[in-house]
């Protein structure tokens, strides 16, 4: 599985752009394909037009390999699409077509990723909807404005009676132009664009960004800061996982757990607010460390709060899992098995719930995870119930981790000064956010400014997982399936 | 059933006493900023240059801040060598007018007044809102959702989020309004029957927030629809949102409003 055409990238490491010469298109395509055949995954792929070719940089992730791999190559504007053989490439190749005008030949569904029909932003050319014809088939369309307080997106279901034959997810409503705005950075605005790429994952994206900036600038983060970041990541995971357990209960009309978890999620957000004053961890993580240190009183308060959270969250989840009717709504609903997960490059809890043991904290056990890391837990079934159980187990693992790390925080500084990024350099980072692997890739130009910055939120891969999990399901099970993935619209749309 | 009841008893009452009493707030909470220009060093622009959204207005002795642009991010506080900017624990930030968000150092913050008599009589005890996320990062959405939990128990004030704009008395908008959501927002606005109120929650919906002037976004909700209440923050604390809603409806008891120290 190891190829000399790919460059190993260790934690905190950067390369000069010139030291990684581009592969020709045949070799590049072969490398990407054999990566996936060899149980690897494509974590990021970024293309930019250069002399009527696509200058392509990719980040590859092999579980258990302890490092990321970088690949660099050029593709002609017209080339045989990888998607038919490597389905997890589908979105990146759609981006190539949308952003660069590339023509990946044989791509089965080359609709734009972020440009919408009739949105006023574009004439909508290139949009087509998947449609299944037949006398018994009807179409249900939902969104962009949904019934709840959630982000906008559009779903089209092709149904036969109550059964969903196909779901098409059309996003782009949240497209704010972050990728474009990051070019030429870092500026004073850059961290705030990163924090709001997916605002429920501010800590996750900021840790990825800061690690990248620190690698590019050759900055060593104090161990205390690394551990505080790791704790903040677990608090973010706790808030969201507990919140998800509540909304899943609400969707099957099981009110006790919904009510309790709604409150407990807030308790977890308040723990992050104790660290920095903001419930979403805004401005907590900064290049060089964290902005706010914790006092011994903070540590005591957090440990007491976490202990109470564990008891109450697990008790609330227990009520749900012991309720036969609620449980039966989850069981064998929206199954996404390990094979589908591997093909689509599914990351995070949905992959682990199907028995794919993929977790950046274990696959890349560097930095904060060198000594202690949260337990790697998996399920087997890949249905909604498995994704519920997965969250419960991850809540337990996160709390164990905090209880291990927080009382033994390394002494010393919580931040250090960081040099600006070196010129003509490239690096990438991966962080296990609560939705799964977050990957950032950056390349700097002459002046150390970003000439390219690629953010890959876990949702980029997982939306396709939701669509596939819905096949053959009752349309009335869409809410529970959707919540069991709980994906980001803005993280996808950027 | 017995287990469920037992656990509910164990976890106890979670609803806060607000507006009668403020809950415990995190010590580092970033509420209303306080600017003391007398501490400024002559010619220093550190806070202005550090601000990601150009939220500062004026300079030196006339230094002020536009709460509609402010992300409450503390970048200015970090940059300032003399402690000119600090964030207080005052969570009452909402205003009725966009101009009221321009906070000059020598002014007191002009908090939101209640709706006019007619609309207040209509909505004062029952306000149904349709929420539209128009490019929000899910931060504001999350803390709007939190209001419906048992902690804040929004429905005890007669305020409720509904599924259809046709069932609503108004809109609560988050996000800078992306080009891709502009049409959907207009249509949703038109679908709400008159008279209607519009509430902009968060820096994005007020000014564009971190996305100000990006080509893919409009700079806030009022570039598309008229806005009746502005609730600043990135995202605003749930109490800030609730405070704004209650002020709009004239539902805050005077004791809380007039204690002179904010909330």
XYZ file of C-alpha atoms in Angstrom:
757
model
C 0.000 0.000 0.000
C 2.959 2.331 0.342
C 3.992 4.055 -2.809
C 7.110 6.090 -3.466
C 4.997 8.447 -5.525
C 3.283 9.687 -2.376
C 5.072 11.820 0.189
C 4.769 11.047 3.901
C 3.649 14.023 5.906
C 4.171 13.814 9.644
C 2.513 15.935 12.306
C 3.797 19.492 12.139
C 5.823 18.890 8.999
C 5.921 21.068 5.879
C 7.510 20.648 2.476
C 8.824 23.065 -0.048
C 6.440 22.960 -2.997
C 9.362 22.323 -5.366
C 10.446 19.242 -3.436
C 7.319 17.369 -4.533
C 7.386 17.350 -8.342
C 4.064 16.691 -10.074
C 3.191 13.219 -11.287
C 1.862 12.810 -14.797
C -1.865 12.244 -15.110
C -1.701 8.474 -15.667
C 0.449 7.963 -12.571
C -1.644 10.340 -10.471
C -4.903 8.632 -11.374
C -3.330 5.244 -10.754
C -2.056 6.338 -7.339
C -5.432 7.679 -6.265
C -7.177 4.521 -7.400
C -4.750 2.148 -5.747
C -4.934 4.179 -2.540
C -8.582 3.383 -2.189
C -8.097 -0.221 -3.287
C -5.444 -0.521 -0.602
C -7.871 0.514 2.162
C -6.800 4.147 2.132
C -9.036 7.138 1.761
C -8.792 10.411 -0.087
C -8.989 13.064 2.596
C -8.748 16.090 0.318
C -8.250 16.935 -3.311
C -7.687 20.420 -4.607
C -7.286 21.552 -8.191
C -6.204 24.853 -9.690
C -5.797 25.734 -13.310
C -2.194 26.055 -14.490
C -1.329 26.351 -18.192
C -4.568 24.687 -19.316
C -3.868 21.778 -16.995
C -5.235 21.032 -13.529
C -2.510 21.297 -10.919
C -3.778 18.782 -8.391
C -2.814 18.300 -4.752
C -4.288 15.512 -2.730
C -4.152 14.267 0.846
C -4.402 10.551 1.408
C -5.115 8.872 4.705
C -4.350 5.261 5.547
C -5.701 4.056 8.887
C -2.894 2.875 11.094
C -0.152 4.407 8.996
C 0.646 7.175 11.510
C 1.065 9.837 8.860
C -0.839 11.512 6.080
C 0.390 11.234 2.516
C 0.603 14.053 0.015
C 0.256 13.599 -3.696
C 0.833 16.120 -6.424
C 0.148 15.767 -10.128
C -1.253 17.374 -13.223
C -4.392 16.371 -15.056
C -5.516 17.535 -18.459
C -8.807 19.437 -18.537
C -10.369 16.375 -20.100
C -9.491 13.079 -18.509
C -11.174 9.755 -17.669
C -13.147 10.321 -14.454
C -12.116 8.304 -11.424
C -15.576 8.353 -9.874
C -16.922 5.231 -11.657
C -14.105 3.193 -10.077
C -13.528 5.316 -6.974
C -16.952 6.597 -5.867
C -15.541 8.732 -3.021
C -14.040 10.997 -5.706
C -17.478 12.060 -6.955
C -17.684 15.387 -5.215
C -14.102 16.459 -5.885
C -14.556 15.772 -9.602
C -17.815 17.734 -9.593
C -15.848 20.605 -8.042
C -13.230 20.335 -10.805
C -15.998 20.649 -13.388
C -17.773 23.488 -11.593
C -14.784 25.572 -10.584
C -12.278 24.889 -13.345
C -14.422 23.844 -16.290
C -12.739 20.429 -16.297
C -14.373 17.471 -18.020
C -13.963 14.244 -16.052
C -15.259 11.905 -18.763
C -17.634 9.196 -17.653
C -18.573 10.869 -14.351
C -22.102 9.639 -13.778
C -23.551 12.806 -12.260
C -21.693 15.985 -13.008
C -24.086 18.490 -11.432
C -22.622 21.635 -9.813
C -21.825 21.397 -6.092
C -22.621 24.937 -4.949
C -24.374 26.651 -7.841
C -28.134 26.425 -7.757
C -30.831 26.534 -10.382
C -32.881 29.736 -10.279
C -31.095 31.106 -7.213
C -30.269 34.407 -8.839
C -26.588 33.619 -8.404
C -26.379 31.778 -11.662
C -28.496 30.937 -14.665
C -28.650 27.385 -13.348
C -27.107 25.849 -16.423
C -25.751 22.428 -15.828
C -28.403 21.516 -13.274
C -30.517 18.465 -13.801
C -32.491 16.441 -11.341
C -32.376 12.700 -11.036
C -35.781 11.352 -11.903
C -37.244 7.879 -11.904
C -40.086 7.510 -14.400
C -43.074 5.207 -14.023
C -46.793 5.280 -13.240
C -46.269 4.404 -9.566
C -43.436 6.854 -8.983
C -43.898 10.268 -7.488
C -41.525 12.975 -6.374
C -41.375 14.700 -3.006
C -39.311 17.855 -2.752
C -38.336 19.515 0.519
C -36.467 22.724 1.319
C -34.409 24.893 1.218
C -36.497 26.373 4.065
C -37.251 23.437 6.361
C -39.820 23.024 9.098
C -37.361 23.239 11.991
C -34.672 25.675 13.000
C -31.999 24.195 10.747
C -29.781 25.150 7.863
C -31.110 25.254 4.313
C -30.755 22.485 1.763
C -32.957 20.847 -0.832
C -33.924 17.181 -0.891
C -35.714 15.419 -3.717
C -37.125 11.980 -3.103
C -38.225 9.630 -5.872
C -40.837 7.472 -4.188
C -42.992 4.507 -4.943
C -45.768 4.845 -2.412
C -44.049 5.373 0.913
C -40.821 3.760 -0.230
C -37.883 5.944 -1.227
C -36.227 4.740 -4.394
C -33.724 7.548 -4.580
C -32.822 10.698 -2.687
C -30.950 13.543 -4.287
C -29.360 16.075 -1.958
C -28.887 19.505 -3.555
C -26.856 21.907 -1.465
C -25.134 25.227 -2.012
C -27.634 27.529 -0.272
C -25.075 28.231 2.446
C -22.314 29.087 -0.024
C -20.606 32.171 1.362
C -17.423 32.032 -0.706
C -15.071 31.074 2.142
C -12.612 29.146 -0.040
C -12.086 32.166 -2.280
C -11.904 34.564 0.671
C -9.088 32.566 2.282
C -6.739 33.114 -0.656
C -4.066 35.715 0.042
C -4.394 35.097 3.793
C -3.751 34.738 6.618
C -5.298 38.084 7.530
C -7.066 39.231 10.692
C -10.263 37.826 9.228
C -8.945 34.359 8.355
C -9.478 32.659 11.771
C -13.073 33.877 11.842
C -13.799 32.452 8.417
C -12.379 29.138 9.631
C -14.410 29.209 12.862
C -17.602 29.811 10.916
C -16.889 27.335 8.109
C -19.087 25.074 10.224
C -19.997 27.009 13.351
C -20.913 23.917 15.356
C -17.361 22.650 14.725
C -15.446 25.865 15.398
C -12.935 24.105 17.620
C -12.407 21.243 15.162
C -11.761 23.493 12.187
C -9.647 25.919 14.210
C -7.416 23.142 15.523
C -6.893 21.949 11.937
C -6.152 25.501 10.761
C -3.778 26.279 13.617
C -1.889 23.010 13.271
C -1.477 23.808 9.596
C -0.285 27.347 10.253
C 2.095 26.068 12.920
C 3.497 23.472 10.502
C 3.962 26.105 7.796
C 5.585 28.531 10.242
C 7.662 25.936 12.098
C 6.061 26.713 15.434
C 6.089 24.314 18.362
C 2.959 24.442 20.477
C 3.364 24.058 24.257
C 2.090 20.676 25.512
C -0.377 22.386 27.841
C -2.018 24.123 24.884
C -2.196 20.878 22.925
C -3.998 19.162 25.789
C -6.397 22.059 26.272
C -7.237 21.907 22.566
C -7.847 18.162 22.849
C -10.194 18.771 25.788
C -12.057 21.476 23.863
C -12.465 19.056 20.945
C -14.023 16.468 23.264
C -16.347 19.072 24.814
C -17.496 19.975 21.301
C -18.082 16.288 20.583
C -20.007 15.854 23.840
C -22.307 18.815 23.200
C -23.162 17.652 19.709
C -23.464 13.929 20.409
C -25.692 14.559 23.417
C -27.745 17.049 21.418
C -28.132 14.451 18.657
C -29.346 11.826 21.120
C -32.001 14.328 22.166
C -33.164 15.227 18.662
C -33.247 11.552 17.674
C -35.503 10.901 20.673
C -37.654 13.849 19.704
C -38.074 12.460 16.196
C -39.553 9.235 17.526
C -41.669 11.263 19.958
C -39.863 10.011 23.053
C -39.960 13.196 25.087
C -38.071 12.383 28.313
C -34.707 11.875 26.625
C -35.364 14.723 24.189
C -35.998 17.131 27.063
C -33.065 15.938 29.158
C -30.537 15.915 26.336
C -31.657 19.355 25.178
C -30.626 20.691 28.546
C -27.473 18.575 28.851
C -26.211 19.768 25.498
C -26.376 23.301 26.885
C -24.443 22.163 29.938
C -21.667 20.899 27.669
C -21.666 24.168 25.705
C -21.399 26.024 29.004
C -18.269 24.054 29.834
C -16.670 25.389 26.654
C -17.910 28.848 27.681
C -16.142 28.389 31.007
C -12.887 27.875 29.094
C -13.187 30.947 26.895
C -16.452 32.869 27.378
C -18.100 31.564 24.206
C -20.293 28.462 24.031
C -18.847 27.438 20.666
C -15.218 27.938 21.615
C -14.788 31.004 19.435
C -11.332 32.526 19.851
C -10.267 29.752 22.191
C -7.862 28.119 19.751
C -5.265 30.470 18.257
C -2.082 29.888 16.277
C 0.578 28.972 18.824
C -1.781 27.586 21.449
C -4.983 28.690 23.168
C -5.961 32.218 24.125
C -7.222 31.382 27.611
C -5.501 29.290 30.250
C -7.410 27.319 32.880
C -7.084 27.987 36.605
C -7.190 25.245 39.260
C -10.764 26.442 40.032
C -11.698 25.992 36.367
C -10.302 22.459 36.451
C -12.282 21.576 39.586
C -15.462 23.059 38.193
C -15.023 21.237 34.890
C -14.321 17.890 36.547
C -17.417 18.194 38.735
C -19.532 19.260 35.757
C -18.240 16.467 33.538
C -18.947 13.872 36.192
C -22.524 15.073 36.520
C -22.892 15.260 32.750
C -21.775 11.654 32.404
C -24.276 10.374 34.899
C -27.197 12.361 33.540
C -26.468 11.904 29.842
C -25.998 8.166 30.136
C -29.151 7.878 32.235
C -31.112 9.874 29.653
C -29.739 7.714 26.839
C -30.567 4.609 28.852
C -34.243 5.602 29.006
C -34.305 5.834 25.222
C -32.494 2.566 24.646
C -34.697 0.708 27.130
C -37.847 1.864 25.398
C -38.917 -0.915 23.030
C -41.011 1.262 20.718
C -38.358 3.960 20.344
C -35.706 1.328 19.807
C -37.720 -0.466 17.151
C -37.893 2.749 15.104
C -34.087 2.817 15.023
C -33.440 -0.861 14.437
C -32.743 -1.865 10.821
C -33.556 1.647 9.679
C -31.275 3.504 7.287
C -28.544 0.885 7.158
C -25.216 1.885 5.633
C -22.883 -1.098 5.707
C -19.098 -1.177 5.906
C -18.657 -1.773 2.166
C -20.714 1.279 1.243
C -18.862 3.310 3.866
C -15.478 2.361 2.459
C -16.515 3.058 -1.127
C -18.035 6.432 -0.368
C -15.221 7.429 1.979
C -17.644 7.848 4.898
C -15.927 9.257 7.986
C -16.628 9.623 11.688
C -19.444 8.055 13.720
C -21.444 6.700 10.729
C -18.370 4.780 9.525
C -17.514 3.495 13.003
C -21.167 2.528 13.534
C -20.789 0.219 10.518
C -17.633 -1.387 11.904
C -15.035 0.679 10.034
C -12.436 1.469 12.722
C -11.390 4.843 11.382
C -10.518 7.636 13.779
C -7.840 10.284 13.291
C -7.086 10.319 17.018
C -5.910 6.717 16.631
C -4.696 6.714 13.056
C -2.450 9.727 13.619
C -1.585 9.457 17.312
C 0.579 12.556 17.450
C 0.560 15.781 19.369
C -2.092 15.649 22.076
C -2.795 11.948 21.499
C 0.758 10.665 21.878
C 0.186 9.436 25.438
C -3.569 9.204 25.987
C -6.425 9.068 23.488
C -10.132 8.397 23.779
C -11.038 4.727 23.352
C -11.827 3.660 19.792
C -15.367 2.277 19.834
C -17.301 0.740 16.964
C -20.603 -1.007 16.274
C -21.423 -3.486 13.535
C -24.934 -2.964 12.187
C -24.611 0.428 10.482
C -28.284 1.283 11.081
C -29.763 4.234 12.959
C -29.623 2.249 16.195
C -25.911 1.622 15.669
C -25.349 5.342 15.146
C -27.274 6.037 18.363
C -25.225 3.471 20.298
C -22.058 4.817 18.715
C -22.802 8.271 20.106
C -23.526 6.899 23.567
C -20.196 5.018 23.557
C -18.342 8.064 22.259
C -19.856 10.241 24.991
C -18.485 7.795 27.536
C -15.061 7.692 25.838
C -14.819 11.488 25.618
C -15.649 11.919 29.275
C -13.100 9.243 30.265
C -10.500 11.092 28.227
C -11.260 14.457 29.855
C -11.157 12.861 33.294
C -7.754 11.378 32.527
C -6.184 14.444 30.953
C -7.623 17.410 32.825
C -6.221 16.658 36.307
C -2.757 16.028 34.806
C -2.419 19.020 32.504
C 1.222 19.702 31.710
C 2.501 22.863 33.372
C 3.905 25.707 31.360
C 2.692 28.206 28.834
C -0.633 27.993 27.071
C 0.520 29.810 23.949
C 3.650 30.757 22.138
C 4.440 33.219 19.377
C 4.186 31.860 15.869
C 6.201 32.816 12.820
C 4.195 33.493 9.682
C 3.991 30.672 7.115
C 7.103 30.009 5.057
C 6.948 30.867 1.361
C 6.430 28.193 -1.336
C 5.429 25.554 1.176
C 2.762 22.936 1.465
C 1.280 21.090 4.395
C -1.930 19.404 5.482
C -3.600 18.395 8.721
C -6.346 16.066 9.837
C -8.398 16.380 13.007
C -11.136 14.090 14.295
C -14.021 16.501 14.662
C -17.293 15.313 16.150
C -18.650 14.522 12.667
C -15.440 12.823 11.577
C -12.197 13.667 9.839
C -11.603 17.342 9.102
C -8.819 17.874 6.588
C -7.165 21.166 5.723
C -4.538 21.620 2.997
C -2.605 24.826 2.355
C -0.039 25.999 -0.142
C 1.786 29.298 0.176
C 3.149 31.543 -2.566
C 6.137 33.911 -2.785
C 5.218 35.964 0.242
C 4.042 33.171 2.509
C 0.409 33.982 1.707
C -2.073 31.232 0.894
C -2.166 30.569 -2.815
C -4.430 27.646 -2.068
C -6.451 26.631 0.969
C -8.698 23.610 0.936
C -11.153 22.822 3.729
C -12.778 19.388 3.696
C -15.512 19.066 6.280
C -16.580 15.491 7.106
C -19.986 16.263 5.625
C -18.443 16.468 2.158
C -18.256 12.676 2.215
C -21.144 11.830 4.496
C -24.016 13.493 2.613
C -23.746 10.749 -0.007
C -23.943 8.230 2.838
C -27.284 9.629 3.936
C -28.624 9.436 0.380
C -27.555 5.808 0.042
C -28.860 4.889 3.515
C -32.315 6.188 2.500
C -32.688 3.787 -0.436
C -35.593 1.431 0.119
C -36.613 3.173 3.351
C -39.975 4.601 4.275
C -39.997 8.331 3.586
C -41.343 8.838 7.117
C -38.025 7.502 8.403
C -36.102 10.329 6.739
C -36.035 12.535 9.853
C -34.442 9.848 12.033
C -32.023 8.857 9.282
C -31.111 12.497 8.712
C -30.589 13.197 12.409
C -28.565 10.030 12.833
C -26.048 11.561 10.410
C -26.652 15.215 11.435
C -24.499 16.692 8.682
C -23.327 20.209 8.113
C -24.751 22.262 5.264
C -22.405 25.217 5.711
C -19.345 22.993 6.123
C -20.186 21.449 2.761
C -21.123 24.700 1.010
C -18.348 26.901 2.471
C -42.423 4.311 33.291
C -41.217 4.231 36.862
C -37.600 4.540 35.694
C -38.494 7.518 33.534
C -40.262 9.305 36.378
C -37.435 8.444 38.757
C -34.839 9.919 36.441
C -36.929 13.034 35.878
C -37.180 13.545 39.620
C -33.451 12.996 39.986
C -32.567 15.543 37.318
C -34.993 18.037 38.852
C -36.343 21.316 37.522
C -34.121 22.777 34.853
C -36.033 25.884 33.812
C -34.239 29.071 34.824
C -35.956 31.779 36.836
C -35.172 34.410 34.203
C -36.492 37.087 33.685
C -37.058 37.252 37.450
C -33.461 36.341 38.170
C -30.302 35.918 36.111
C -28.707 32.453 36.010
C -25.010 32.025 36.773
C -23.037 33.212 33.776
C -19.572 31.990 32.800
C -16.965 34.365 34.261
C -15.430 34.995 30.836
C -18.759 35.668 29.114
C -18.437 38.348 26.461
C -21.346 40.725 26.888
C -21.676 44.414 26.076
C -18.224 45.849 25.264
C -16.992 48.779 27.309
C -14.580 51.216 25.728
C -12.492 53.689 27.710
C -10.806 56.002 25.173
C -9.140 57.975 27.970
C -6.760 55.034 28.301
C -5.782 55.223 24.619
C -2.191 55.970 23.671
C -2.005 58.786 21.165
C -1.981 57.545 17.585
C -2.457 53.902 18.557
C -4.665 51.906 16.222
C -3.981 48.412 17.561
C -7.631 47.510 18.206
C -8.795 48.941 14.893
C -6.168 47.010 12.955
C -6.849 43.756 14.826
C -10.607 43.834 14.242
C -11.670 41.237 11.654
C -14.824 43.127 10.669
C -13.791 46.805 10.953
C -16.250 47.203 13.792
C -14.578 50.236 15.362
C -15.942 53.667 14.637
C -14.004 56.845 15.284
C -10.508 56.934 16.737
C -8.788 58.094 19.896
C -11.141 60.135 22.105
C -14.156 59.408 19.852
C -13.512 55.669 19.647
C -16.691 53.590 19.530
C -17.868 50.223 18.293
C -20.547 48.987 15.925
C -22.202 46.160 17.852
C -23.735 44.942 14.595
C -20.309 44.165 13.167
C -18.633 43.081 16.400
C -17.919 39.335 16.675
C -17.187 39.642 20.425
C -14.011 37.753 19.532
C -11.573 39.485 21.941
C -9.003 40.092 19.171
C -9.067 43.831 20.010
C -8.707 43.143 23.714
C -5.621 41.034 23.041
C -4.132 43.644 20.735
C -4.719 46.652 23.002
C -1.676 47.424 25.183
C -3.622 49.597 27.661
C -6.900 47.749 28.277
C -9.192 50.175 26.440
C -11.653 47.472 25.430
C -13.229 44.985 27.773
C -16.324 42.853 27.631
C -18.832 43.176 30.464
C -21.328 40.564 31.680
C -24.241 42.638 30.365
C -26.218 40.365 28.041
C -28.883 42.921 27.032
C -27.643 43.871 23.584
C -30.663 43.996 21.271
C -31.820 47.238 19.627
C -34.721 48.288 17.439
C -32.722 50.353 14.964
C -29.494 49.591 13.117
C -28.076 53.004 14.136
C -28.653 52.202 17.818
C -25.951 49.562 17.520
C -23.298 52.234 16.982
C -22.029 52.533 20.502
C -19.890 55.570 21.273
C -17.797 55.564 24.404
C -19.704 58.425 26.027
C -23.164 56.975 25.321
C -25.235 54.432 27.142
C -26.470 51.554 25.049
C -29.958 52.237 23.689
C -31.713 48.961 24.304
C -34.645 47.737 22.273
C -37.990 49.385 22.940
C -41.240 47.442 22.757
C -43.320 47.166 19.606
C -45.787 49.896 18.803
C -49.112 49.660 20.642
C -51.076 47.976 17.848
C -48.610 45.197 17.004
C -47.759 44.766 20.641
C -51.392 44.073 21.438
C -51.462 41.530 18.627
C -48.209 39.731 19.412
C -47.509 40.591 23.054
C -48.806 37.333 24.467
C -48.407 35.114 21.418
C -45.647 35.401 18.862
C -45.126 32.652 16.308
C -41.913 32.840 14.336
C -40.610 31.144 11.235
C -36.836 30.833 11.327
C -34.830 31.263 8.126
C -31.184 30.334 8.069
C -29.709 32.291 5.187
C -26.055 31.371 5.277
C -25.778 30.904 9.032
C -22.958 28.709 10.318
C -25.318 26.791 12.639
C -24.017 28.715 15.650
C -26.988 31.103 15.854
C -29.343 28.304 14.841
C -28.088 26.158 17.709
C -28.581 28.854 20.308
C -32.010 29.740 18.902
C -32.934 26.065 19.224
C -31.691 26.092 22.795
C -34.476 28.555 23.672
C -37.017 25.797 23.065
C -35.368 23.473 25.580
C -36.678 23.146 29.102
C -33.924 25.455 30.337
C -35.311 28.572 28.670
C -38.770 27.167 27.955
C -39.632 29.774 25.357
C -43.264 28.716 25.115
C -43.970 30.003 28.645
C -43.730 33.472 27.064
C -46.092 32.530 24.243
C -43.222 32.510 21.745
C -42.969 29.543 19.439
C -41.206 28.497 16.248
C -43.588 27.209 13.595
C -43.071 25.109 10.499
C -44.715 27.323 7.905
C -44.357 31.051 7.219
C -48.133 31.120 6.705
C -48.588 30.164 10.347
C -46.126 32.801 11.496
C -46.301 36.364 12.789
C -42.779 37.053 11.708
C -39.343 35.832 10.709
C -36.214 35.241 12.719
C -33.296 35.436 10.301
C -29.755 34.157 10.779
C -26.849 34.336 8.349
C -25.586 37.092 6.038
C -28.137 36.143 3.321
C -26.193 34.270 0.702
C -26.984 34.969 -2.932
C -28.259 31.405 -3.065
C -30.768 32.028 -0.249
C -31.955 35.472 -1.258
C -34.907 34.259 -3.316
C -35.988 31.749 -0.677
C -35.833 34.462 1.994
C -37.919 36.880 -0.088
C -40.512 34.203 -0.769
C -40.677 33.219 2.882
C -41.062 36.857 3.892
C -43.891 37.368 1.414
C -45.643 34.240 2.694
C -45.929 35.663 6.222
C -49.252 37.497 6.619
C -49.254 41.200 7.593
C -48.579 42.724 10.035
C -45.273 40.946 10.585
C -42.063 41.426 12.514
C -38.550 40.569 11.365
C -35.757 39.767 13.782
C -32.108 39.609 12.718
C -30.036 37.380 14.999
C -26.249 37.458 14.983
C -23.520 39.565 13.396
C -24.067 37.889 10.001
C -27.750 38.762 9.808
C -27.047 42.321 10.958
C -24.010 43.244 8.887
C -22.632 40.186 7.117
C -20.456 39.351 10.146
C -17.280 37.503 9.223
C -18.507 37.447 5.620
C -18.949 41.218 5.191
C -18.513 42.284 1.565
C -17.809 38.813 0.191
C -19.255 38.610 -3.323
C -21.420 35.580 -2.487
C -23.387 37.287 0.298
C -25.574 40.314 0.931
C -24.525 42.221 4.036
C -27.300 41.080 6.327
C -31.053 40.618 6.438
C -31.979 44.287 6.085
C -30.427 44.393 2.636
C -33.355 42.171 1.601
C -36.252 42.735 4.042
C -37.033 45.423 6.656
C -35.837 44.472 10.151
C -37.583 45.349 13.454
C -35.125 43.928 15.982
C -31.352 43.466 15.853
C -29.734 40.969 18.229
C -25.916 41.211 18.095
C -23.396 38.499 18.880
C -21.443 35.753 17.161
C -23.509 33.914 18.070
C -25.566 35.793 20.670
C -25.928 34.000 23.996
C -29.408 32.415 24.276
C -30.166 34.897 27.067
C -29.320 37.775 24.735
C -31.792 36.435 22.185
C -34.474 35.869 24.810
C -33.866 39.317 26.296
C -34.313 40.871 22.846
C -37.538 38.987 22.159
C -39.007 39.898 25.542
C -38.067 43.573 25.158
C -39.703 43.631 21.741
C -42.910 42.297 23.241
C -42.704 44.603 26.259
C -42.536 41.564 28.497
C -39.515 42.358 30.649
C -40.473 43.335 34.179
C -39.371 46.877 34.971
C -37.274 45.715 37.895
C -34.946 43.868 35.557
C -34.854 46.680 33.025
C -34.175 49.542 35.398
C -31.702 48.348 37.968
C -29.130 50.616 36.327
C -26.486 47.906 36.084
C -27.856 46.123 33.103
C -28.917 42.589 33.665
